[in-house]
Amino acid sequence: MPALDIRGSVRAFALSLPGAFEDFPWDESAVVKVNKKIFVFLGAEGDTGSPGIGLKLMDEASHGHALTVPGAAPMRYGLGRSGWVTVPPAGADVTVELLCDWVEESYRTIAPKRLVARLDTD
Protein backbone atom coordinates (compact mmCIF):
# COMPACT_ATOMS: atom_id res chain seq x y z
CA MET A 1 0.00 0.00 0.00
CA PRO A 2 1.43 3.44 -0.89
CA ALA A 3 2.61 5.63 1.99
CA LEU A 4 -0.05 8.31 1.33
CA ASP A 5 -2.83 5.69 1.47
CA ILE A 6 -1.42 4.37 4.76
CA ARG A 7 -1.26 7.93 6.09
CA GLY A 8 -4.89 8.45 5.05
CA SER A 9 -6.00 5.27 6.82
CA VAL A 10 -4.10 6.21 9.98
CA ARG A 11 -5.56 9.73 9.86
CA ALA A 12 -9.11 8.38 9.48
CA PHE A 13 -8.61 5.99 12.40
CA ALA A 14 -7.14 8.72 14.63
CA LEU A 15 -10.04 11.06 13.85
CA SER A 16 -12.54 8.31 14.73
CA LEU A 17 -11.35 8.26 18.35
CA PRO A 18 -13.52 10.09 20.94
CA GLY A 19 -12.86 13.83 21.02
CA ALA A 20 -10.16 13.71 18.33
CA PHE A 21 -9.76 16.58 15.87
CA GLU A 22 -7.26 17.62 13.22
CA ASP A 23 -5.16 20.76 13.54
CA PHE A 24 -2.45 22.46 11.48
CA PRO A 25 -0.21 24.27 13.99
CA TRP A 26 2.74 24.53 11.54
CA ASP A 27 1.42 25.60 8.15
CA GLU A 28 0.52 22.41 6.26
CA SER A 29 1.77 19.90 8.85
CA ALA A 30 -1.21 18.01 10.22
CA VAL A 31 -1.56 16.70 13.76
CA VAL A 32 -4.44 14.99 15.50
CA LYS A 33 -5.29 16.24 18.98
CA VAL A 34 -7.50 15.32 21.87
CA ASN A 35 -8.24 17.83 24.61
CA LYS A 36 -5.92 20.33 22.83
CA LYS A 37 -2.97 17.90 23.11
CA ILE A 38 -1.28 16.22 20.15
CA PHE A 39 -1.34 12.44 20.03
CA VAL A 40 -0.34 11.93 16.37
CA PHE A 41 1.94 13.92 14.07
CA LEU A 42 0.97 13.24 10.44
CA GLY A 43 3.15 15.66 8.49
CA ALA A 44 2.08 17.60 5.41
CA GLU A 45 -0.76 16.30 3.24
CA GLY A 46 0.57 14.78 0.03
CA ASP A 47 4.20 15.04 1.14
CA THR A 48 5.82 11.76 0.09
CA GLY A 49 9.15 12.93 1.49
CA SER A 50 7.84 13.47 5.02
CA PRO A 51 9.76 11.70 7.78
CA GLY A 52 6.83 9.62 9.02
CA ILE A 53 4.07 9.41 11.57
CA GLY A 54 4.88 10.58 15.09
CA LEU A 55 3.40 8.73 18.06
CA LYS A 56 3.86 8.67 21.82
CA LEU A 57 4.56 5.09 22.85
CA MET A 58 5.09 4.71 26.58
CA ASP A 59 4.80 0.93 26.66
CA GLU A 60 8.37 -0.34 26.57
CA ALA A 61 7.56 -3.24 24.23
CA SER A 62 5.66 -1.04 21.74
CA HIS A 63 8.32 1.65 21.82
CA GLY A 64 11.07 -0.90 21.27
CA HIS A 65 9.12 -2.57 18.46
CA ALA A 66 8.52 0.76 16.72
CA LEU A 67 12.23 1.57 16.82
CA THR A 68 13.05 -1.70 15.02
CA VAL A 69 11.17 -0.51 11.92
CA PRO A 70 13.70 0.55 9.25
CA GLY A 71 13.82 4.36 9.21
CA ALA A 72 12.13 4.78 12.61
CA ALA A 73 13.77 7.05 15.17
CA PRO A 74 13.09 8.95 18.37
CA MET A 75 11.43 12.25 17.50
CA ARG A 76 13.58 15.33 17.30
CA TYR A 77 13.41 18.48 19.41
CA GLY A 78 13.73 16.45 22.62
CA LEU A 79 10.40 14.68 22.16
CA GLY A 80 12.14 11.30 21.86
CA ARG A 81 13.11 11.50 25.53
CA SER A 82 9.40 11.52 26.39
CA GLY A 83 8.53 8.41 24.39
CA TRP A 84 7.76 10.01 21.03
CA VAL A 85 8.91 8.05 17.97
CA THR A 86 8.67 8.69 14.22
CA VAL A 87 7.74 5.67 12.12
CA PRO A 88 7.81 5.65 8.29
CA PRO A 89 4.32 4.88 6.95
CA ALA A 90 5.55 2.30 4.44
CA GLY A 91 7.60 -0.84 4.29
CA ALA A 92 7.19 -4.53 4.85
CA ASP A 93 7.55 -4.19 8.62
CA VAL A 94 4.66 -1.75 9.05
CA THR A 95 0.97 -2.47 8.48
CA VAL A 96 -1.98 -0.13 8.79
CA GLU A 97 -3.27 -2.29 11.63
CA LEU A 98 0.00 -1.98 13.55
CA LEU A 99 0.12 1.79 13.05
CA CYS A 100 -3.50 2.08 14.21
CA ASP A 101 -2.67 0.03 17.32
CA TRP A 102 0.15 2.47 18.05
CA VAL A 103 -2.16 5.43 17.39
CA GLU A 104 -4.60 4.02 19.94
CA GLU A 105 -1.78 3.57 22.46
CA SER A 106 -0.68 7.16 21.89
CA TYR A 107 -4.29 8.33 22.29
CA ARG A 108 -4.69 6.38 25.55
CA THR A 109 -1.52 8.04 26.88
CA ILE A 110 -2.63 11.59 26.02
CA ALA A 111 -6.44 11.57 26.28
CA PRO A 112 -8.35 12.28 29.49
CA LYS A 113 -9.52 9.16 31.34
CA ARG A 114 -13.18 9.91 30.63
CA LEU A 115 -12.55 9.69 26.86
CA VAL A 116 -10.35 6.60 27.17
CA ALA A 117 -13.18 4.97 29.12
CA ARG A 118 -15.44 5.47 26.07
CA LEU A 119 -13.04 3.33 24.02
CA ASP A 120 -13.38 0.50 26.49
CA THR A 121 -17.19 0.56 26.42
CA ASP A 122 -17.63 0.70 22.64
JSON list of C-alpha atoms in Angstrom, two decimals:
[
{"chain": "A", "resi": 1, "resn": "MET", "atom": "CA", "xyz": [0.00, 0.00, 0.00]},
{"chain": "A", "resi": 2, "resn": "PRO", "atom": "CA", "xyz": [1.43, 3.44, -0.89]},
{"chain": "A", "resi": 3, "resn": "ALA", "atom": "CA", "xyz": [2.61, 5.63, 1.99]},
{"chain": "A", "resi": 4, "resn": "LEU", "atom": "CA", "xyz": [-0.05, 8.31, 1.33]},
{"chain": "A", "resi": 5, "resn": "ASP", "atom": "CA", "xyz": [-2.83, 5.69, 1.47]},
{"chain": "A", "resi": 6, "resn": "ILE", "atom": "CA", "xyz": [-1.42, 4.37, 4.76]},
{"chain": "A", "resi": 7, "resn": "ARG", "atom": "CA", "xyz": [-1.26, 7.93, 6.09]},
{"chain": "A", "resi": 8, "resn": "GLY", "atom": "CA", "xyz": [-4.89, 8.45, 5.05]},
{"chain": "A", "resi": 9, "resn": "SER", "atom": "CA", "xyz": [-6.00, 5.27, 6.82]},
{"chain": "A", "resi": 10, "resn": "VAL", "atom": "CA", "xyz": [-4.10, 6.21, 9.98]},
{"chain": "A", "resi": 11, "resn": "ARG", "atom": "CA", "xyz": [-5.56, 9.73, 9.86]},
{"chain": "A", "resi": 12, "resn": "ALA", "atom": "CA", "xyz": [-9.11, 8.38, 9.48]},
{"chain": "A", "resi": 13, "resn": "PHE", "atom": "CA", "xyz": [-8.61, 5.99, 12.40]},
{"chain": "A", "resi": 14, "resn": "ALA", "atom": "CA", "xyz": [-7.14, 8.72, 14.63]},
{"chain": "A", "resi": 15, "resn": "LEU", "atom": "CA", "xyz": [-10.04, 11.06, 13.85]},
{"chain": "A", "resi": 16, "resn": "SER", "atom": "CA", "xyz": [-12.54, 8.31, 14.73]},
{"chain": "A", "resi": 17, "resn": "LEU", "atom": "CA", "xyz": [-11.35, 8.26, 18.35]},
{"chain": "A", "resi": 18, "resn": "PRO", "atom": "CA", "xyz": [-13.52, 10.09, 20.94]},
{"chain": "A", "resi": 19, "resn": "GLY", "atom": "CA", "xyz": [-12.86, 13.83, 21.02]},
{"chain": "A", "resi": 20, "resn": "ALA", "atom": "CA", "xyz": [-10.16, 13.71, 18.33]},
{"chain": "A", "resi": 21, "resn": "PHE", "atom": "CA", "xyz": [-9.76, 16.58, 15.87]},
{"chain": "A", "resi": 22, "resn": "GLU", "atom": "CA", "xyz": [-7.26, 17.62, 13.22]},
{"chain": "A", "resi": 23, "resn": "ASP", "atom": "CA", "xyz": [-5.16, 20.76, 13.54]},
{"chain": "A", "resi": 24, "resn": "PHE", "atom": "CA", "xyz": [-2.45, 22.46, 11.48]},
{"chain": "A", "resi": 25, "resn": "PRO", "atom": "CA", "xyz": [-0.21, 24.27, 13.99]},
{"chain": "A", "resi": 26, "resn": "TRP", "atom": "CA", "xyz": [2.74, 24.53, 11.54]},
{"chain": "A", "resi": 27, "resn": "ASP", "atom": "CA", "xyz": [1.42, 25.60, 8.15]},
{"chain": "A", "resi": 28, "resn": "GLU", "atom": "CA", "xyz": [0.52, 22.41, 6.26]},
{"chain": "A", "resi": 29, "resn": "SER", "atom": "CA", "xyz": [1.77, 19.90, 8.85]},
{"chain": "A", "resi": 30, "resn": "ALA", "atom": "CA", "xyz": [-1.21, 18.01, 10.22]},
{"chain": "A", "resi": 31, "resn": "VAL", "atom": "CA", "xyz": [-1.56, 16.70, 13.76]},
{"chain": "A", "resi": 32, "resn": "VAL", "atom": "CA", "xyz": [-4.44, 14.99, 15.50]},
{"chain": "A", "resi": 33, "resn": "LYS", "atom": "CA", "xyz": [-5.29, 16.24, 18.98]},
{"chain": "A", "resi": 34, "resn": "VAL", "atom": "CA", "xyz": [-7.50, 15.32, 21.87]},
{"chain": "A", "resi": 35, "resn": "ASN", "atom": "CA", "xyz": [-8.24, 17.83, 24.61]},
{"chain": "A", "resi": 36, "resn": "LYS", "atom": "CA", "xyz": [-5.92, 20.33, 22.83]},
{"chain": "A", "resi": 37, "resn": "LYS", "atom": "CA", "xyz": [-2.97, 17.90, 23.11]},
{"chain": "A", "resi": 38, "resn": "ILE", "atom": "CA", "xyz": [-1.28, 16.22, 20.15]},
{"chain": "A", "resi": 39, "resn": "PHE", "atom": "CA", "xyz": [-1.34, 12.44, 20.03]},
{"chain": "A", "resi": 40, "resn": "VAL", "atom": "CA", "xyz": [-0.34, 11.93, 16.37]},
{"chain": "A", "resi": 41, "resn": "PHE", "atom": "CA", "xyz": [1.94, 13.92, 14.07]},
{"chain": "A", "resi": 42, "resn": "LEU", "atom": "CA", "xyz": [0.97, 13.24, 10.44]},
{"chain": "A", "resi": 43, "resn": "GLY", "atom": "CA", "xyz": [3.15, 15.66, 8.49]},
{"chain": "A", "resi": 44, "resn": "ALA", "atom": "CA", "xyz": [2.08, 17.60, 5.41]},
{"chain": "A", "resi": 45, "resn": "GLU", "atom": "CA", "xyz": [-0.76, 16.30, 3.24]},
{"chain": "A", "resi": 46, "resn": "GLY", "atom": "CA", "xyz": [0.57, 14.78, 0.03]},
{"chain": "A", "resi": 47, "resn": "ASP", "atom": "CA", "xyz": [4.20, 15.04, 1.14]},
{"chain": "A", "resi": 48, "resn": "THR", "atom": "CA", "xyz": [5.82, 11.76, 0.09]},
{"chain": "A", "resi": 49, "resn": "GLY", "atom": "CA", "xyz": [9.15, 12.93, 1.49]},
{"chain": "A", "resi": 50, "resn": "SER", "atom": "CA", "xyz": [7.84, 13.47, 5.02]},
{"chain": "A", "resi": 51, "resn": "PRO", "atom": "CA", "xyz": [9.76, 11.70, 7.78]},
{"chain": "A", "resi": 52, "resn": "GLY", "atom": "CA", "xyz": [6.83, 9.62, 9.02]},
{"chain": "A", "resi": 53, "resn": "ILE", "atom": "CA", "xyz": [4.07, 9.41, 11.57]},
{"chain": "A", "resi": 54, "resn": "GLY", "atom": "CA", "xyz": [4.88, 10.58, 15.09]},
{"chain": "A", "resi": 55, "resn": "LEU", "atom": "CA", "xyz": [3.40, 8.73, 18.06]},
{"chain": "A", "resi": 56, "resn": "LYS", "atom": "CA", "xyz": [3.86, 8.67, 21.82]},
{"chain": "A", "resi": 57, "resn": "LEU", "atom": "CA", "xyz": [4.56, 5.09, 22.85]},
{"chain": "A", "resi": 58, "resn": "MET", "atom": "CA", "xyz": [5.09, 4.71, 26.58]},
{"chain": "A", "resi": 59, "resn": "ASP", "atom": "CA", "xyz": [4.80, 0.93, 26.66]},
{"chain": "A", "resi": 60, "resn": "GLU", "atom": "CA", "xyz": [8.37, -0.34, 26.57]},
{"chain": "A", "resi": 61, "resn": "ALA", "atom": "CA", "xyz": [7.56, -3.24, 24.23]},
{"chain": "A", "resi": 62, "resn": "SER", "atom": "CA", "xyz": [5.66, -1.04, 21.74]},
{"chain": "A", "resi": 63, "resn": "HIS", "atom": "CA", "xyz": [8.32, 1.65, 21.82]},
{"chain": "A", "resi": 64, "resn": "GLY", "atom": "CA", "xyz": [11.07, -0.90, 21.27]},
{"chain": "A", "resi": 65, "resn": "HIS", "atom": "CA", "xyz": [9.12, -2.57, 18.46]},
{"chain": "A", "resi": 66, "resn": "ALA", "atom": "CA", "xyz": [8.52, 0.76, 16.72]},
{"chain": "A", "resi": 67, "resn": "LEU", "atom": "CA", "xyz": [12.23, 1.57, 16.82]},
{"chain": "A", "resi": 68, "resn": "THR", "atom": "CA", "xyz": [13.05, -1.70, 15.02]},
{"chain": "A", "resi": 69, "resn": "VAL", "atom": "CA", "xyz": [11.17, -0.51, 11.92]},
{"chain": "A", "resi": 70, "resn": "PRO", "atom": "CA", "xyz": [13.70, 0.55, 9.25]},
{"chain": "A", "resi": 71, "resn": "GLY", "atom": "CA", "xyz": [13.82, 4.36, 9.21]},
{"chain": "A", "resi": 72, "resn": "ALA", "atom": "CA", "xyz": [12.13, 4.78, 12.61]},
{"chain": "A", "resi": 73, "resn": "ALA", "atom": "CA", "xyz": [13.77, 7.05, 15.17]},
{"chain": "A", "resi": 74, "resn": "PRO", "atom": "CA", "xyz": [13.09, 8.95, 18.37]},
{"chain": "A", "resi": 75, "resn": "MET", "atom": "CA", "xyz": [11.43, 12.25, 17.50]},
{"chain": "A", "resi": 76, "resn": "ARG", "atom": "CA", "xyz": [13.58, 15.33, 17.30]},
{"chain": "A", "resi": 77, "resn": "TYR", "atom": "CA", "xyz": [13.41, 18.48, 19.41]},
{"chain": "A", "resi": 78, "resn": "GLY", "atom": "CA", "xyz": [13.73, 16.45, 22.62]},
{"chain": "A", "resi": 79, "resn": "LEU", "atom": "CA", "xyz": [10.40, 14.68, 22.16]},
{"chain": "A", "resi": 80, "resn": "GLY", "atom": "CA", "xyz": [12.14, 11.30, 21.86]},
{"chain": "A", "resi": 81, "resn": "ARG", "atom": "CA", "xyz": [13.11, 11.50, 25.53]},
{"chain": "A", "resi": 82, "resn": "SER", "atom": "CA", "xyz": [9.40, 11.52, 26.39]},
{"chain": "A", "resi": 83, "resn": "GLY", "atom": "CA", "xyz": [8.53, 8.41, 24.39]},
{"chain": "A", "resi": 84, "resn": "TRP", "atom": "CA", "xyz": [7.76, 10.01, 21.03]},
{"chain": "A", "resi": 85, "resn": "VAL", "atom": "CA", "xyz": [8.91, 8.05, 17.97]},
{"chain": "A", "resi": 86, "resn": "THR", "atom": "CA", "xyz": [8.67, 8.69, 14.22]},
{"chain": "A", "resi": 87, "resn": "VAL", "atom": "CA", "xyz": [7.74, 5.67, 12.12]},
{"chain": "A", "resi": 88, "resn": "PRO", "atom": "CA", "xyz": [7.81, 5.65, 8.29]},
{"chain": "A", "resi": 89, "resn": "PRO", "atom": "CA", "xyz": [4.32, 4.88, 6.95]},
{"chain": "A", "resi": 90, "resn": "ALA", "atom": "CA", "xyz": [5.55, 2.30, 4.44]},
{"chain": "A", "resi": 91, "resn": "GLY", "atom": "CA", "xyz": [7.60, -0.84, 4.29]},
{"chain": "A", "resi": 92, "resn": "ALA", "atom": "CA", "xyz": [7.19, -4.53, 4.85]},
{"chain": "A", "resi": 93, "resn": "ASP", "atom": "CA", "xyz": [7.55, -4.19, 8.62]},
{"chain": "A", "resi": 94, "resn": "VAL", "atom": "CA", "xyz": [4.66, -1.75, 9.05]},
{"chain": "A", "resi": 95, "resn": "THR", "atom": "CA", "xyz": [0.97, -2.47, 8.48]},
{"chain": "A", "resi": 96, "resn": "VAL", "atom": "CA", "xyz": [-1.98, -0.13, 8.79]},
{"chain": "A", "resi": 97, "resn": "GLU", "atom": "CA", "xyz": [-3.27, -2.29, 11.63]},
{"chain": "A", "resi": 98, "resn": "LEU", "atom": "CA", "xyz": [0.00, -1.98, 13.55]},
{"chain": "A", "resi": 99, "resn": "LEU", "atom": "CA", "xyz": [0.12, 1.79, 13.05]},
{"chain": "A", "resi": 100, "resn": "CYS", "atom": "CA", "xyz": [-3.50, 2.08, 14.21]},
{"chain": "A", "resi": 101, "resn": "ASP", "atom": "CA", "xyz": [-2.67, 0.03, 17.32]},
{"chain": "A", "resi": 102, "resn": "TRP", "atom": "CA", "xyz": [0.15, 2.47, 18.05]},
{"chain": "A", "resi": 103, "resn": "VAL", "atom": "CA", "xyz": [-2.16, 5.43, 17.39]},
{"chain": "A", "resi": 104, "resn": "GLU", "atom": "CA", "xyz": [-4.60, 4.02, 19.94]},
{"chain": "A", "resi": 105, "resn": "GLU", "atom": "CA", "xyz": [-1.78, 3.57, 22.46]},
{"chain": "A", "resi": 106, "resn": "SER", "atom": "CA", "xyz": [-0.68, 7.16, 21.89]},
{"chain": "A", "resi": 107, "resn": "TYR", "atom": "CA", "xyz": [-4.29, 8.33, 22.29]},
{"chain": "A", "resi": 108, "resn": "ARG", "atom": "CA", "xyz": [-4.69, 6.38, 25.55]},
{"chain": "A", "resi": 109, "resn": "THR", "atom": "CA", "xyz": [-1.52, 8.04, 26.88]},
{"chain": "A", "resi": 110, "resn": "ILE", "atom": "CA", "xyz": [-2.63, 11.59, 26.02]},
{"chain": "A", "resi": 111, "resn": "ALA", "atom": "CA", "xyz": [-6.44, 11.57, 26.28]},
{"chain": "A", "resi": 112, "resn": "PRO", "atom": "CA", "xyz": [-8.35, 12.28, 29.49]},
{"chain": "A", "resi": 113, "resn": "LYS", "atom": "CA", "xyz": [-9.52, 9.16, 31.34]},
{"chain": "A", "resi": 114, "resn": "ARG", "atom": "CA", "xyz": [-13.18, 9.91, 30.63]},
{"chain": "A", "resi": 115, "resn": "LEU", "atom": "CA", "xyz": [-12.55, 9.69, 26.86]},
{"chain": "A", "resi": 116, "resn": "VAL", "atom": "CA", "xyz": [-10.35, 6.60, 27.17]},
{"chain": "A", "resi": 117, "resn": "ALA", "atom": "CA", "xyz": [-13.18, 4.97, 29.12]},
{"chain": "A", "resi": 118, "resn": "ARG", "atom": "CA", "xyz": [-15.44, 5.47, 26.07]},
{"chain": "A", "resi": 119, "resn": "LEU", "atom": "CA", "xyz": [-13.04, 3.33, 24.02]},
{"chain": "A", "resi": 120, "resn": "ASP", "atom": "CA", "xyz": [-13.38, 0.50, 26.49]},
{"chain": "A", "resi": 121, "resn": "THR", "atom": "CA", "xyz": [-17.19, 0.56, 26.42]},
{"chain": "A", "resi": 122, "resn": "ASP", "atom": "CA", "xyz": [-17.63, 0.70, 22.64]}
]
